[in-house]
Amino acid sequence: MKRIIKPLIVLTVLFCFLNVTIPVSAHGNQPFHFGFKKSKEGKLPSIAEEGFMDTLQKHEAIFLGNTDKKELYLTFDNGYENGYTARILDVLKEKKVPAAFFVTGHFVQDQPELLKRMAAENHLIGNHSWSHPDMTQVSATQIKEELDKVSQEVSKLTGRQGMRFVRPPRGIFSNRMLDVCRELGYTNVFWSIAYKDWDIKQQKGGSYAYGNVMGQLHPGAVILLHSVSSDNAEALGKIIDDARQKGYEFYSLDTLNVKKYR
């Protein structure tokens, strides 16, 4: 018996120690990074081939609209302000285009007037978490706290009650994380058009942003742009005009019937 009990004690102690540091993914919370091969020549990107489609569909996450129609959904991530959001809002107002802005706690605290303007001009304000953590690595309670704080502060500033849409920070998600967000009443929002636009030290001009977005254009696209990008601010008007010339039109995320397009 001694030969059996001693190893069991050692293993039990070791397990208890490892249980504190073991990755969350080992407990049924495998993280995915939302990435795919970009669309070319109007064809759909490779989202269906990346191994996480079943997880997205299970939780009715948004990443595409109706791919049989030339509809576009414009979304921005607002982690912090870099001086271009007002210009973006000016273009959207001039072109009469709806958008969704996913904001963090930093942006909420730092830019109350821009938030009020987004609401006043009938744009959606989405939840991008308070502190921008990897939400696959925090508890359900912490996820709720992150999202509740953004929602409550935005409500105080804009008068809007509740938030419907959430975008996981850095596009990292898991089955558990998506489920927690849905239980809190959110629709998880990803994208089907994006490019590396968030690095403010590597801006390359409006034509670069224009080429990246227009080169990926496809029916039902959910476009992700970062508002810190000077390139995006410069190119946005021409992107809208030329997309419309190609027969596309822009719609608000809250008009998208997720179940219909599955």
CSV table of C-alpha atoms in Angstrom, one decimal:
chain,number,residue,atom,x,y,z
A,1,MET,CA,0.0,0.0,0.0
A,2,LYS,CA,2.8,2.4,0.8
A,3,ARG,CA,4.1,2.1,-2.8
A,4,ILE,CA,0.7,3.2,-4.1
A,5,ILE,CA,-0.2,5.9,-1.6
A,6,LYS,CA,3.0,7.8,-1.8
A,7,PRO,CA,2.9,8.4,-5.6
A,8,LEU,CA,-0.7,9.3,-5.3
A,9,ILE,CA,0.0,11.9,-2.7
A,10,VAL,CA,2.8,13.4,-4.8
A,11,LEU,CA,0.6,13.4,-7.9
A,12,THR,CA,-2.3,15.0,-6.0
A,13,VAL,CA,0.0,17.8,-4.7
A,14,LEU,CA,1.5,18.3,-8.1
A,15,PHE,CA,-2.0,18.5,-9.7
A,16,CYS,CA,-3.2,21.0,-7.2
A,17,PHE,CA,-0.1,23.2,-8.0
A,18,LEU,CA,-0.6,22.8,-11.8
A,19,ASN,CA,-4.3,23.5,-11.5
A,20,VAL,CA,-3.4,27.1,-10.7
A,21,THR,CA,-1.2,27.6,-13.7
A,22,ILE,CA,-2.6,25.3,-16.3
A,23,PRO,CA,-3.9,27.1,-19.4
A,24,VAL,CA,-7.6,27.8,-19.5
A,25,SER,CA,-7.7,26.1,-22.9
A,26,ALA,CA,-7.0,22.8,-21.3
A,27,HIS,CA,-10.4,23.1,-19.5
A,28,GLY,CA,-12.5,23.2,-22.7
A,29,ASN,CA,-11.8,26.8,-23.5
A,30,GLN,CA,-9.6,26.5,-26.6
A,31,PRO,CA,-8.7,30.0,-27.8
A,32,PHE,CA,-9.0,30.9,-31.5
A,33,HIS,CA,-7.5,33.9,-33.2
A,34,PHE,CA,-9.9,35.3,-35.8
A,35,GLY,CA,-7.8,35.2,-38.9
A,36,PHE,CA,-8.3,34.1,-42.6
A,37,LYS,CA,-7.1,34.5,-46.1
A,38,LYS,CA,-8.4,37.7,-47.6
A,39,SER,CA,-11.0,38.0,-50.2
A,40,LYS,CA,-9.9,38.5,-53.8
A,41,GLU,CA,-11.8,39.4,-56.9
A,42,GLY,CA,-15.1,39.6,-55.0
A,43,LYS,CA,-14.9,36.0,-53.7
A,44,LEU,CA,-15.5,35.2,-50.0
A,45,PRO,CA,-12.5,35.1,-47.6
A,46,SER,CA,-11.5,31.7,-46.2
A,47,ILE,CA,-13.4,32.0,-42.9
A,48,ALA,CA,-15.2,28.7,-43.5
A,49,GLU,CA,-11.9,26.9,-43.9
A,50,GLU,CA,-10.2,28.1,-40.7
A,51,GLY,CA,-11.5,25.5,-38.3
A,52,PHE,CA,-13.7,27.7,-36.1
A,53,MET,CA,-16.8,28.1,-38.2
A,54,ASP,CA,-18.9,25.7,-36.1
A,55,THR,CA,-18.1,27.7,-32.9
A,56,LEU,CA,-19.1,31.0,-34.6
A,57,GLN,CA,-22.3,29.5,-35.9
A,58,LYS,CA,-23.2,27.9,-32.7
A,59,HIS,CA,-23.2,31.3,-30.9
A,60,GLU,CA,-24.7,33.2,-33.9
A,61,ALA,CA,-21.7,35.5,-34.2
A,62,ILE,CA,-21.7,38.1,-36.9
A,63,PHE,CA,-18.9,38.0,-39.5
A,64,LEU,CA,-20.8,38.2,-42.8
A,65,GLY,CA,-24.1,39.6,-44.0
A,66,ASN,CA,-26.1,38.3,-47.0
A,67,THR,CA,-23.4,37.1,-49.4
A,68,ASP,CA,-25.9,37.1,-52.2
A,69,LYS,CA,-26.4,40.9,-52.0
A,70,LYS,CA,-24.0,43.8,-52.4
A,71,GLU,CA,-24.4,45.0,-48.8
A,72,LEU,CA,-21.7,46.3,-46.6
A,73,TYR,CA,-21.4,46.8,-42.8
A,74,LEU,CA,-18.9,49.4,-41.6
A,75,THR,CA,-17.4,49.0,-38.2
A,76,PHE,CA,-14.6,50.8,-36.3
A,77,ASP,CA,-12.5,49.8,-33.3
A,78,ASN,CA,-11.9,52.7,-30.9
A,79,GLY,CA,-9.3,51.7,-28.3
A,80,TYR,CA,-8.1,55.2,-27.9
A,81,GLU,CA,-8.3,58.5,-29.7
A,82,ASN,CA,-5.6,59.6,-32.2
A,83,GLY,CA,-7.3,62.7,-33.6
A,84,TYR,CA,-9.2,61.1,-36.5
A,85,THR,CA,-12.6,60.0,-35.2
A,86,ALA,CA,-14.2,63.4,-35.7
A,87,ARG,CA,-13.0,63.4,-39.3
A,88,ILE,CA,-14.4,59.9,-39.8
A,89,LEU,CA,-17.8,61.0,-38.3
A,90,ASP,CA,-17.8,64.0,-40.7
A,91,VAL,CA,-17.4,61.7,-43.7
A,92,LEU,CA,-20.1,59.3,-42.5
A,93,LYS,CA,-22.5,62.2,-41.9
A,94,GLU,CA,-21.8,63.7,-45.3
A,95,LYS,CA,-22.2,60.4,-47.1
A,96,LYS,CA,-25.1,59.3,-44.9
A,97,VAL,CA,-23.5,56.0,-43.9
A,98,PRO,CA,-24.3,54.2,-40.7
A,99,ALA,CA,-21.4,52.6,-38.7
A,100,ALA,CA,-20.7,50.8,-35.5
A,101,PHE,CA,-18.0,52.0,-33.1
A,102,PHE,CA,-16.6,49.4,-30.7
A,103,VAL,CA,-15.2,51.3,-27.7
A,104,THR,CA,-13.0,50.5,-24.7
A,105,GLY,CA,-13.0,52.0,-21.3
A,106,HIS,CA,-10.1,54.2,-22.2
A,107,PHE,CA,-12.0,55.8,-25.0
A,108,VAL,CA,-15.1,56.2,-23.0
A,109,GLN,CA,-13.3,58.0,-20.2
A,110,ASP,CA,-11.1,60.1,-22.6
A,111,GLN,CA,-13.6,61.0,-25.3
A,112,PRO,CA,-17.1,61.6,-23.9
A,113,GLU,CA,-18.0,64.2,-26.5
A,114,LEU,CA,-17.2,61.9,-29.4
A,115,LEU,CA,-19.3,59.2,-27.8
A,116,LYS,CA,-22.2,61.6,-27.5
A,117,ARG,CA,-21.8,62.6,-31.1
A,118,MET,CA,-21.8,59.0,-32.3
A,119,ALA,CA,-25.1,58.5,-30.5
A,120,ALA,CA,-26.6,61.8,-31.7
A,121,GLU,CA,-25.8,60.9,-35.3
A,122,ASN,CA,-27.4,57.4,-34.9
A,123,HIS,CA,-24.4,55.2,-35.1
A,124,LEU,CA,-24.2,52.0,-33.0
A,125,ILE,CA,-21.8,52.0,-30.1
A,126,GLY,CA,-20.5,48.5,-29.4
A,127,ASN,CA,-18.6,47.0,-26.5
A,128,HIS,CA,-14.9,46.3,-26.9
A,129,SER,CA,-14.4,45.7,-23.1
A,130,TRP,CA,-13.1,48.1,-20.4
A,131,SER,CA,-9.4,47.1,-20.3
A,132,HIS,CA,-9.0,45.2,-23.6
A,133,PRO,CA,-8.0,41.8,-22.0
A,134,ASP,CA,-7.8,38.4,-23.7
A,135,MET,CA,-11.3,37.4,-22.6
A,136,THR,CA,-10.6,33.7,-23.1
A,137,GLN,CA,-8.2,33.9,-20.1
A,138,VAL,CA,-10.5,35.5,-17.6
A,139,SER,CA,-13.5,34.3,-15.6
A,140,ALA,CA,-17.1,34.7,-16.6
A,141,THR,CA,-17.5,37.1,-13.7
A,142,GLN,CA,-14.6,39.2,-15.0
A,143,ILE,CA,-16.0,39.2,-18.5
A,144,LYS,CA,-19.3,40.5,-17.1
A,145,GLU,CA,-17.5,43.2,-15.2
A,146,GLU,CA,-15.5,44.3,-18.2
A,147,LEU,CA,-18.6,44.6,-20.4
A,148,ASP,CA,-20.9,46.0,-17.7
A,149,LYS,CA,-18.6,48.9,-17.0
A,150,VAL,CA,-18.4,50.0,-20.6
A,151,SER,CA,-22.2,49.7,-21.0
A,152,GLN,CA,-23.0,51.6,-17.8
A,153,GLU,CA,-20.6,54.5,-18.6
A,154,VAL,CA,-21.8,54.8,-22.2
A,155,SER,CA,-25.4,54.8,-21.0
A,156,LYS,CA,-24.6,57.7,-18.6
A,157,LEU,CA,-23.0,59.7,-21.4
A,158,THR,CA,-25.5,59.0,-24.2
A,159,GLY,CA,-28.8,58.1,-22.5
A,160,ARG,CA,-28.9,54.8,-24.4
A,161,GLN,CA,-29.8,51.8,-22.3
A,162,GLY,CA,-27.9,48.6,-22.8
A,163,MET,CA,-25.6,47.5,-25.6
A,164,ARG,CA,-26.3,44.8,-28.1
A,165,PHE,CA,-22.9,44.1,-29.8
A,166,VAL,CA,-19.5,43.1,-28.5
A,167,ARG,CA,-16.2,42.6,-30.3
A,168,PRO,CA,-13.6,40.4,-28.5
A,169,PRO,CA,-10.3,42.3,-28.0
A,170,ARG,CA,-7.7,41.3,-30.6
A,171,GLY,CA,-10.2,38.9,-32.2
A,172,ILE,CA,-9.3,36.2,-29.6
A,173,PHE,CA,-12.3,34.0,-28.7
A,174,SER,CA,-13.4,30.7,-27.4
A,175,ASN,CA,-16.6,28.7,-27.1
A,176,ARG,CA,-16.9,29.6,-23.4
A,177,MET,CA,-16.2,33.3,-24.0
A,178,LEU,CA,-18.8,33.6,-26.8
A,179,ASP,CA,-21.3,31.7,-24.7
A,180,VAL,CA,-20.8,34.1,-21.7
A,181,CYS,CA,-21.3,37.1,-23.9
A,182,ARG,CA,-24.5,35.7,-25.4
A,183,GLU,CA,-25.8,34.9,-22.0
A,184,LEU,CA,-25.3,38.6,-21.1
A,185,GLY,CA,-27.4,39.5,-24.2
A,186,TYR,CA,-24.7,40.4,-26.6
A,187,THR,CA,-24.1,39.4,-30.3
A,188,ASN,CA,-20.4,38.8,-30.9
A,189,VAL,CA,-19.2,40.7,-34.0
A,190,PHE,CA,-16.1,39.8,-36.1
A,191,TRP,CA,-15.4,40.8,-39.7
A,192,SER,CA,-14.6,39.7,-43.2
A,193,ILE,CA,-12.5,42.6,-44.4
A,194,ALA,CA,-9.5,44.0,-42.4
A,195,TYR,CA,-5.9,44.9,-42.9
A,196,LYS,CA,-3.0,46.0,-40.6
A,197,ASP,CA,-4.1,49.5,-40.0
A,198,TRP,CA,-3.7,49.8,-36.2
A,199,ASP,CA,0.0,50.6,-36.1
A,200,ILE,CA,0.2,54.4,-36.1
A,201,LYS,CA,4.0,54.2,-36.9
A,202,GLN,CA,3.3,52.4,-40.1
A,203,GLN,CA,0.8,54.5,-41.9
A,204,LYS,CA,1.3,54.6,-45.7
A,205,GLY,CA,-1.3,57.0,-47.0
A,206,GLY,CA,-4.9,57.0,-48.1
A,207,SER,CA,-4.2,55.2,-51.3
A,208,TYR,CA,-2.8,52.3,-49.3
A,209,ALA,CA,-6.0,52.0,-47.1
A,210,TYR,CA,-8.2,52.4,-50.2
A,211,GLY,CA,-6.4,49.6,-52.0
A,212,ASN,CA,-6.6,47.2,-49.1
A,213,VAL,CA,-10.3,47.7,-48.5
A,214,MET,CA,-11.4,47.9,-52.1
A,215,GLY,CA,-9.2,44.9,-53.0
A,216,GLN,CA,-11.1,42.7,-50.5
A,217,LEU,CA,-14.6,44.0,-51.3
A,218,HIS,CA,-17.2,41.2,-51.5
A,219,PRO,CA,-21.0,40.9,-51.0
A,220,GLY,CA,-22.1,40.8,-47.3
A,221,ALA,CA,-18.8,42.2,-46.0
A,222,VAL,CA,-18.4,43.3,-42.4
A,223,ILE,CA,-15.5,45.8,-42.6
A,224,LEU,CA,-13.2,46.4,-39.7
A,225,LEU,CA,-11.2,49.6,-39.6
A,226,HIS,CA,-9.3,51.2,-36.7
A,227,SER,CA,-10.1,54.9,-36.1
A,228,VAL,CA,-6.5,55.6,-35.0
A,229,SER,CA,-5.4,55.3,-38.6
A,230,SER,CA,-4.7,58.5,-40.6
A,231,ASP,CA,-4.8,56.3,-43.7
A,232,ASN,CA,-8.4,55.3,-43.0
A,233,ALA,CA,-9.5,58.8,-42.3
A,234,GLU,CA,-8.0,60.0,-45.6
A,235,ALA,CA,-9.5,57.1,-47.7
A,236,LEU,CA,-12.9,56.7,-46.2
A,237,GLY,CA,-14.8,59.1,-48.4
A,238,LYS,CA,-13.4,57.6,-51.6
A,239,ILE,CA,-14.0,54.0,-50.3
A,240,ILE,CA,-17.7,54.8,-49.8
A,241,ASP,CA,-18.1,56.6,-53.1
A,242,ASP,CA,-16.4,53.9,-55.2
A,243,ALA,CA,-18.1,51.0,-53.3
A,244,ARG,CA,-21.4,52.6,-54.2
A,245,GLN,CA,-20.3,53.0,-57.8
A,246,LYS,CA,-19.8,49.2,-57.8
A,247,GLY,CA,-23.3,48.7,-56.7
A,248,TYR,CA,-22.7,48.3,-53.0
A,249,GLU,CA,-24.7,50.0,-50.2
A,250,PHE,CA,-24.0,50.4,-46.5
A,251,TYR,CA,-26.3,49.1,-43.7
A,252,SER,CA,-26.3,49.2,-40.0
A,253,LEU,CA,-25.4,46.0,-38.0
A,254,ASP,CA,-28.8,46.1,-36.3
A,255,THR,CA,-30.5,45.4,-39.6
A,256,LEU,CA,-28.6,42.2,-40.1
A,257,ASN,CA,-30.6,39.0,-39.5
A,258,VAL,CA,-27.9,36.6,-38.4
A,259,LYS,CA,-30.0,33.4,-38.5
A,260,LYS,CA,-31.2,34.2,-42.1
A,261,TYR,CA,-27.7,34.1,-43.5
A,262,ARG,CA,-26.6,30.8,-42.0
